[in-house]
Amino acid sequence: FPYTTKIQQRAKGNPEDTSVIYFRQTISNACGAMAVIHTVVNNVDRLDGNLVDEIAKRSQGLSPEERGEMIEVWDELAEIHAESSTVGQTEAPAAESIVDDHFVAFVKKDSKLYELDGTTTAKGPIDHGPCSDLLKDAAKVIQGYMQLEPDSYGFSMLALTTGG
């Protein structure tokens, strides 16, 4: 979505909330990768994969800043990020580029909807309250953001789901 001042001023997260695993983003222009990491680590019980398990295990007991630093120096993740950022239809911006778009993750945990935005403006996980349907409840939050920027067409969604 467009990362404008109006959207950055939305509800602030709670840095003390440990209901979800939250990472501070310390790598420039890695918000898409951070959104994926936030999503998979907070659904580790539903996923199968050594790397996902390893991220979840290593992040236990660390602060969001320490988790971000862990991601920053993890060579295997850096390689995966570098490889994945060079495929697709859009050229990835340089790490030092100023970009106007942003990715966040929405996860359902303990029947609550959380927005996970690793930037410093979010401060921590944003608790959007009770959640019965992840897609519908996240769409309501996103519609609120769209109302803040009614002339923007820069909103999109990606869902990570199980097959079937």
JSON list of C-alpha atoms in Angstrom, two decimals:
[
{"chain": "A", "resi": 1, "resn": "PHE", "atom": "CA", "xyz": [0.00, 0.00, 0.00]},
{"chain": "A", "resi": 2, "resn": "PRO", "atom": "CA", "xyz": [1.10, 3.61, -0.32]},
{"chain": "A", "resi": 3, "resn": "TYR", "atom": "CA", "xyz": [3.23, 4.47, 2.68]},
{"chain": "A", "resi": 4, "resn": "THR", "atom": "CA", "xyz": [1.98, 7.99, 3.23]},
{"chain": "A", "resi": 5, "resn": "THR", "atom": "CA", "xyz": [1.99, 10.13, 6.36]},
{"chain": "A", "resi": 6, "resn": "LYS", "atom": "CA", "xyz": [-1.74, 9.49, 6.88]},
{"chain": "A", "resi": 7, "resn": "ILE", "atom": "CA", "xyz": [-1.22, 5.75, 6.86]},
{"chain": "A", "resi": 8, "resn": "GLN", "atom": "CA", "xyz": [1.91, 5.95, 9.02]},
{"chain": "A", "resi": 9, "resn": "GLN", "atom": "CA", "xyz": [-0.14, 7.77, 11.65]},
{"chain": "A", "resi": 10, "resn": "ARG", "atom": "CA", "xyz": [-2.58, 4.87, 12.00]},
{"chain": "A", "resi": 11, "resn": "ALA", "atom": "CA", "xyz": [-2.87, 3.02, 15.29]},
{"chain": "A", "resi": 12, "resn": "LYS", "atom": "CA", "xyz": [0.50, 2.42, 16.86]},
{"chain": "A", "resi": 13, "resn": "GLY", "atom": "CA", "xyz": [1.59, -1.04, 17.86]},
{"chain": "A", "resi": 14, "resn": "ASN", "atom": "CA", "xyz": [2.40, -2.18, 21.35]},
{"chain": "A", "resi": 15, "resn": "PRO", "atom": "CA", "xyz": [6.10, -3.04, 21.74]},
{"chain": "A", "resi": 16, "resn": "GLU", "atom": "CA", "xyz": [5.26, -4.99, 24.93]},
{"chain": "A", "resi": 17, "resn": "ASP", "atom": "CA", "xyz": [2.77, -7.32, 23.20]},
{"chain": "A", "resi": 18, "resn": "THR", "atom": "CA", "xyz": [4.26, -10.82, 23.03]},
{"chain": "A", "resi": 19, "resn": "SER", "atom": "CA", "xyz": [1.13, -12.54, 21.66]},
{"chain": "A", "resi": 20, "resn": "VAL", "atom": "CA", "xyz": [2.81, -12.75, 18.27]},
{"chain": "A", "resi": 21, "resn": "ILE", "atom": "CA", "xyz": [6.42, -12.98, 17.14]},
{"chain": "A", "resi": 22, "resn": "TYR", "atom": "CA", "xyz": [7.34, -9.50, 15.92]},
{"chain": "A", "resi": 23, "resn": "PHE", "atom": "CA", "xyz": [10.52, -8.41, 14.13]},
{"chain": "A", "resi": 24, "resn": "ARG", "atom": "CA", "xyz": [11.84, -4.89, 13.76]},
{"chain": "A", "resi": 25, "resn": "GLN", "atom": "CA", "xyz": [12.81, -4.29, 10.11]},
{"chain": "A", "resi": 26, "resn": "THR", "atom": "CA", "xyz": [16.47, -3.25, 10.05]},
{"chain": "A", "resi": 27, "resn": "ILE", "atom": "CA", "xyz": [17.14, -3.88, 6.35]},
{"chain": "A", "resi": 28, "resn": "SER", "atom": "CA", "xyz": [16.07, -1.12, 3.95]},
{"chain": "A", "resi": 29, "resn": "ASN", "atom": "CA", "xyz": [13.46, -2.04, 1.33]},
{"chain": "A", "resi": 30, "resn": "ALA", "atom": "CA", "xyz": [12.94, -5.52, 2.74]},
{"chain": "A", "resi": 31, "resn": "CYS", "atom": "CA", "xyz": [9.34, -4.99, 3.87]},
{"chain": "A", "resi": 32, "resn": "GLY", "atom": "CA", "xyz": [8.02, -7.69, 1.53]},
{"chain": "A", "resi": 33, "resn": "ALA", "atom": "CA", "xyz": [10.44, -10.24, 2.93]},
{"chain": "A", "resi": 34, "resn": "MET", "atom": "CA", "xyz": [9.62, -9.09, 6.47]},
{"chain": "A", "resi": 35, "resn": "ALA", "atom": "CA", "xyz": [5.90, -9.51, 5.79]},
{"chain": "A", "resi": 36, "resn": "VAL", "atom": "CA", "xyz": [6.50, -13.09, 4.64]},
{"chain": "A", "resi": 37, "resn": "ILE", "atom": "CA", "xyz": [8.71, -13.81, 7.66]},
{"chain": "A", "resi": 38, "resn": "HIS", "atom": "CA", "xyz": [6.09, -12.36, 10.02]},
{"chain": "A", "resi": 39, "resn": "THR", "atom": "CA", "xyz": [3.42, -14.50, 8.38]},
{"chain": "A", "resi": 40, "resn": "VAL", "atom": "CA", "xyz": [5.24, -17.83, 8.37]},
{"chain": "A", "resi": 41, "resn": "VAL", "atom": "CA", "xyz": [6.82, -17.51, 11.82]},
{"chain": "A", "resi": 42, "resn": "ASN", "atom": "CA", "xyz": [3.44, -16.74, 13.38]},
{"chain": "A", "resi": 43, "resn": "ASN", "atom": "CA", "xyz": [1.95, -19.79, 11.65]},
{"chain": "A", "resi": 44, "resn": "VAL", "atom": "CA", "xyz": [4.81, -22.20, 12.31]},
{"chain": "A", "resi": 45, "resn": "ASP", "atom": "CA", "xyz": [2.35, -24.68, 13.84]},
{"chain": "A", "resi": 46, "resn": "ARG", "atom": "CA", "xyz": [0.59, -24.90, 10.45]},
{"chain": "A", "resi": 47, "resn": "LEU", "atom": "CA", "xyz": [3.71, -25.05, 8.27]},
{"chain": "A", "resi": 48, "resn": "ASP", "atom": "CA", "xyz": [6.41, -27.58, 7.68]},
{"chain": "A", "resi": 49, "resn": "GLY", "atom": "CA", "xyz": [9.91, -26.45, 7.01]},
{"chain": "A", "resi": 50, "resn": "ASN", "atom": "CA", "xyz": [13.29, -26.47, 8.63]},
{"chain": "A", "resi": 51, "resn": "LEU", "atom": "CA", "xyz": [14.01, -22.80, 7.93]},
{"chain": "A", "resi": 52, "resn": "VAL", "atom": "CA", "xyz": [10.66, -21.63, 9.31]},
{"chain": "A", "resi": 53, "resn": "ASP", "atom": "CA", "xyz": [11.20, -23.70, 12.45]},
{"chain": "A", "resi": 54, "resn": "GLU", "atom": "CA", "xyz": [14.73, -22.34, 12.81]},
{"chain": "A", "resi": 55, "resn": "ILE", "atom": "CA", "xyz": [13.58, -18.70, 12.52]},
{"chain": "A", "resi": 56, "resn": "ALA", "atom": "CA", "xyz": [10.90, -19.30, 15.16]},
{"chain": "A", "resi": 57, "resn": "LYS", "atom": "CA", "xyz": [13.34, -21.06, 17.51]},
{"chain": "A", "resi": 58, "resn": "ARG", "atom": "CA", "xyz": [16.07, -18.44, 17.17]},
{"chain": "A", "resi": 59, "resn": "SER", "atom": "CA", "xyz": [13.65, -15.56, 17.73]},
{"chain": "A", "resi": 60, "resn": "GLN", "atom": "CA", "xyz": [12.30, -16.86, 21.06]},
{"chain": "A", "resi": 61, "resn": "GLY", "atom": "CA", "xyz": [13.28, -14.63, 23.96]},
{"chain": "A", "resi": 62, "resn": "LEU", "atom": "CA", "xyz": [14.67, -11.86, 21.74]},
{"chain": "A", "resi": 63, "resn": "SER", "atom": "CA", "xyz": [13.38, -8.30, 21.54]},
{"chain": "A", "resi": 64, "resn": "PRO", "atom": "CA", "xyz": [11.96, -7.07, 18.20]},
{"chain": "A", "resi": 65, "resn": "GLU", "atom": "CA", "xyz": [15.20, -5.15, 17.60]},
{"chain": "A", "resi": 66, "resn": "GLU", "atom": "CA", "xyz": [17.32, -8.23, 18.34]},
{"chain": "A", "resi": 67, "resn": "ARG", "atom": "CA", "xyz": [15.11, -10.27, 16.00]},
{"chain": "A", "resi": 68, "resn": "GLY", "atom": "CA", "xyz": [15.60, -7.71, 13.25]},
{"chain": "A", "resi": 69, "resn": "GLU", "atom": "CA", "xyz": [19.36, -7.80, 13.77]},
{"chain": "A", "resi": 70, "resn": "MET", "atom": "CA", "xyz": [19.25, -11.61, 13.71]},
{"chain": "A", "resi": 71, "resn": "ILE", "atom": "CA", "xyz": [17.55, -11.50, 10.30]},
{"chain": "A", "resi": 72, "resn": "GLU", "atom": "CA", "xyz": [20.01, -8.88, 9.06]},
{"chain": "A", "resi": 73, "resn": "VAL", "atom": "CA", "xyz": [23.08, -11.04, 9.71]},
{"chain": "A", "resi": 74, "resn": "TRP", "atom": "CA", "xyz": [21.58, -14.44, 8.78]},
{"chain": "A", "resi": 75, "resn": "ASP", "atom": "CA", "xyz": [23.49, -15.38, 5.62]},
{"chain": "A", "resi": 76, "resn": "GLU", "atom": "CA", "xyz": [21.03, -18.03, 4.41]},
{"chain": "A", "resi": 77, "resn": "LEU", "atom": "CA", "xyz": [18.11, -15.58, 4.60]},
{"chain": "A", "resi": 78, "resn": "ALA", "atom": "CA", "xyz": [20.17, -12.89, 2.87]},
{"chain": "A", "resi": 79, "resn": "GLU", "atom": "CA", "xyz": [20.87, -15.29, 0.00]},
{"chain": "A", "resi": 80, "resn": "ILE", "atom": "CA", "xyz": [17.19, -16.27, -0.28]},
{"chain": "A", "resi": 81, "resn": "HIS", "atom": "CA", "xyz": [16.17, -12.60, -0.23]},
{"chain": "A", "resi": 82, "resn": "ALA", "atom": "CA", "xyz": [18.75, -11.66, -2.86]},
{"chain": "A", "resi": 83, "resn": "GLU", "atom": "CA", "xyz": [17.65, -14.51, -5.14]},
{"chain": "A", "resi": 84, "resn": "SER", "atom": "CA", "xyz": [13.91, -13.87, -4.78]},
{"chain": "A", "resi": 85, "resn": "SER", "atom": "CA", "xyz": [14.23, -10.10, -5.26]},
{"chain": "A", "resi": 86, "resn": "THR", "atom": "CA", "xyz": [15.72, -10.60, -8.72]},
{"chain": "A", "resi": 87, "resn": "VAL", "atom": "CA", "xyz": [12.88, -12.70, -10.14]},
{"chain": "A", "resi": 88, "resn": "GLY", "atom": "CA", "xyz": [9.45, -11.52, -11.15]},
{"chain": "A", "resi": 89, "resn": "GLN", "atom": "CA", "xyz": [8.07, -8.76, -13.29]},
{"chain": "A", "resi": 90, "resn": "THR", "atom": "CA", "xyz": [9.32, -5.76, -11.33]},
{"chain": "A", "resi": 91, "resn": "GLU", "atom": "CA", "xyz": [12.92, -4.76, -10.80]},
{"chain": "A", "resi": 92, "resn": "ALA", "atom": "CA", "xyz": [13.74, -4.57, -7.10]},
{"chain": "A", "resi": 93, "resn": "PRO", "atom": "CA", "xyz": [14.81, -1.12, -5.89]},
{"chain": "A", "resi": 94, "resn": "ALA", "atom": "CA", "xyz": [18.27, -0.60, -4.51]},
{"chain": "A", "resi": 95, "resn": "ALA", "atom": "CA", "xyz": [18.42, -0.97, -0.74]},
{"chain": "A", "resi": 96, "resn": "GLU", "atom": "CA", "xyz": [19.12, 2.75, -0.33]},
{"chain": "A", "resi": 97, "resn": "SER", "atom": "CA", "xyz": [16.25, 3.87, -2.61]},
{"chain": "A", "resi": 98, "resn": "ILE", "atom": "CA", "xyz": [13.35, 5.86, -1.21]},
{"chain": "A", "resi": 99, "resn": "VAL", "atom": "CA", "xyz": [10.13, 4.00, -2.03]},
{"chain": "A", "resi": 100, "resn": "ASP", "atom": "CA", "xyz": [6.52, 5.02, -1.57]},
{"chain": "A", "resi": 101, "resn": "ASP", "atom": "CA", "xyz": [4.99, 1.56, -1.23]},
{"chain": "A", "resi": 102, "resn": "HIS", "atom": "CA", "xyz": [5.04, -0.82, 1.70]},
{"chain": "A", "resi": 103, "resn": "PHE", "atom": "CA", "xyz": [4.14, -4.38, 2.74]},
{"chain": "A", "resi": 104, "resn": "VAL", "atom": "CA", "xyz": [2.78, -5.49, 6.10]},
{"chain": "A", "resi": 105, "resn": "ALA", "atom": "CA", "xyz": [1.44, -8.81, 7.35]},
{"chain": "A", "resi": 106, "resn": "PHE", "atom": "CA", "xyz": [-1.92, -9.59, 8.93]},
{"chain": "A", "resi": 107, "resn": "VAL", "atom": "CA", "xyz": [-2.09, -12.71, 11.07]},
{"chain": "A", "resi": 108, "resn": "LYS", "atom": "CA", "xyz": [-4.77, -14.29, 13.19]},
{"chain": "A", "resi": 109, "resn": "LYS", "atom": "CA", "xyz": [-3.47, -15.44, 16.55]},
{"chain": "A", "resi": 110, "resn": "ASP", "atom": "CA", "xyz": [-5.58, -16.49, 19.54]},
{"chain": "A", "resi": 111, "resn": "SER", "atom": "CA", "xyz": [-8.74, -15.26, 17.74]},
{"chain": "A", "resi": 112, "resn": "LYS", "atom": "CA", "xyz": [-7.32, -11.73, 17.33]},
{"chain": "A", "resi": 113, "resn": "LEU", "atom": "CA", "xyz": [-6.21, -9.87, 14.20]},
{"chain": "A", "resi": 114, "resn": "TYR", "atom": "CA", "xyz": [-2.68, -8.49, 14.32]},
{"chain": "A", "resi": 115, "resn": "GLU", "atom": "CA", "xyz": [-0.98, -6.23, 11.81]},
{"chain": "A", "resi": 116, "resn": "LEU", "atom": "CA", "xyz": [2.78, -6.70, 11.75]},
{"chain": "A", "resi": 117, "resn": "ASP", "atom": "CA", "xyz": [4.75, -3.80, 10.32]},
{"chain": "A", "resi": 118, "resn": "GLY", "atom": "CA", "xyz": [8.44, -3.92, 11.11]},
{"chain": "A", "resi": 119, "resn": "THR", "atom": "CA", "xyz": [9.07, -0.20, 10.59]},
{"chain": "A", "resi": 120, "resn": "THR", "atom": "CA", "xyz": [9.85, 2.13, 13.45]},
{"chain": "A", "resi": 121, "resn": "THR", "atom": "CA", "xyz": [6.57, 4.03, 12.99]},
{"chain": "A", "resi": 122, "resn": "ALA", "atom": "CA", "xyz": [4.54, 0.96, 14.01]},
{"chain": "A", "resi": 123, "resn": "LYS", "atom": "CA", "xyz": [6.43, 0.43, 17.31]},
{"chain": "A", "resi": 124, "resn": "GLY", "atom": "CA", "xyz": [5.16, -3.16, 17.65]},
{"chain": "A", "resi": 125, "resn": "PRO", "atom": "CA", "xyz": [2.29, -5.50, 16.74]},
{"chain": "A", "resi": 126, "resn": "ILE", "atom": "CA", "xyz": [-0.96, -3.63, 16.06]},
{"chain": "A", "resi": 127, "resn": "ASP", "atom": "CA", "xyz": [-3.90, -5.42, 17.70]},
{"chain": "A", "resi": 128, "resn": "HIS", "atom": "CA", "xyz": [-7.02, -4.86, 15.59]},
{"chain": "A", "resi": 129, "resn": "GLY", "atom": "CA", "xyz": [-9.25, -6.82, 17.98]},
{"chain": "A", "resi": 130, "resn": "PRO", "atom": "CA", "xyz": [-11.34, -9.98, 17.62]},
{"chain": "A", "resi": 131, "resn": "CYS", "atom": "CA", "xyz": [-10.90, -11.97, 14.42]},
{"chain": "A", "resi": 132, "resn": "SER", "atom": "CA", "xyz": [-13.24, -14.67, 13.17]},
{"chain": "A", "resi": 133, "resn": "ASP", "atom": "CA", "xyz": [-12.25, -14.63, 9.49]},
{"chain": "A", "resi": 134, "resn": "LEU", "atom": "CA", "xyz": [-8.69, -13.52, 8.65]},
{"chain": "A", "resi": 135, "resn": "LEU", "atom": "CA", "xyz": [-9.40, -12.42, 5.08]},
{"chain": "A", "resi": 136, "resn": "LYS", "atom": "CA", "xyz": [-12.62, -10.52, 5.85]},
{"chain": "A", "resi": 137, "resn": "ASP", "atom": "CA", "xyz": [-11.28, -8.87, 9.00]},
{"chain": "A", "resi": 138, "resn": "ALA", "atom": "CA", "xyz": [-7.98, -7.85, 7.37]},
{"chain": "A", "resi": 139, "resn": "ALA", "atom": "CA", "xyz": [-9.92, -6.50, 4.37]},
{"chain": "A", "resi": 140, "resn": "LYS", "atom": "CA", "xyz": [-11.90, -4.22, 6.72]},
{"chain": "A", "resi": 141, "resn": "VAL", "atom": "CA", "xyz": [-8.67, -2.75, 8.11]},
{"chain": "A", "resi": 142, "resn": "ILE", "atom": "CA", "xyz": [-7.26, -2.29, 4.61]},
{"chain": "A", "resi": 143, "resn": "GLN", "atom": "CA", "xyz": [-10.50, -0.60, 3.50]},
{"chain": "A", "resi": 144, "resn": "GLY", "atom": "CA", "xyz": [-9.94, 1.88, 6.33]},
{"chain": "A", "resi": 145, "resn": "TYR", "atom": "CA", "xyz": [-6.47, 2.60, 4.93]},
{"chain": "A", "resi": 146, "resn": "MET", "atom": "CA", "xyz": [-7.96, 2.99, 1.47]},
{"chain": "A", "resi": 147, "resn": "GLN", "atom": "CA", "xyz": [-10.34, 5.62, 2.85]},
{"chain": "A", "resi": 148, "resn": "LEU", "atom": "CA", "xyz": [-7.31, 7.56, 4.10]},
{"chain": "A", "resi": 149, "resn": "GLU", "atom": "CA", "xyz": [-5.92, 7.64, 0.55]},
{"chain": "A", "resi": 150, "resn": "PRO", "atom": "CA", "xyz": [-9.00, 7.50, -1.72]},
{"chain": "A", "resi": 151, "resn": "ASP", "atom": "CA", "xyz": [-7.10, 8.64, -4.83]},
{"chain": "A", "resi": 152, "resn": "SER", "atom": "CA", "xyz": [-4.48, 5.91, -4.58]},
{"chain": "A", "resi": 153, "resn": "TYR", "atom": "CA", "xyz": [-4.62, 2.69, -6.55]},
{"chain": "A", "resi": 154, "resn": "GLY", "atom": "CA", "xyz": [-1.55, 1.29, -4.79]},
{"chain": "A", "resi": 155, "resn": "PHE", "atom": "CA", "xyz": [-3.29, -1.25, -2.56]},
{"chain": "A", "resi": 156, "resn": "SER", "atom": "CA", "xyz": [-2.99, -4.98, -3.10]},
{"chain": "A", "resi": 157, "resn": "MET", "atom": "CA", "xyz": [-3.20, -8.17, -1.08]},
{"chain": "A", "resi": 158, "resn": "LEU", "atom": "CA", "xyz": [-1.44, -11.50, -1.08]},
{"chain": "A", "resi": 159, "resn": "ALA", "atom": "CA", "xyz": [-2.72, -14.45, 0.92]},
{"chain": "A", "resi": 160, "resn": "LEU", "atom": "CA", "xyz": [-0.56, -17.34, 2.06]},
{"chain": "A", "resi": 161, "resn": "THR", "atom": "CA", "xyz": [-2.94, -20.26, 2.41]},
{"chain": "A", "resi": 162, "resn": "THR", "atom": "CA", "xyz": [-2.92, -23.99, 2.70]},
{"chain": "A", "resi": 163, "resn": "GLY", "atom": "CA", "xyz": [-3.88, -25.98, -0.39]},
{"chain": "A", "resi": 164, "resn": "GLY", "atom": "CA", "xyz": [-7.27, -27.45, -0.83]}
]
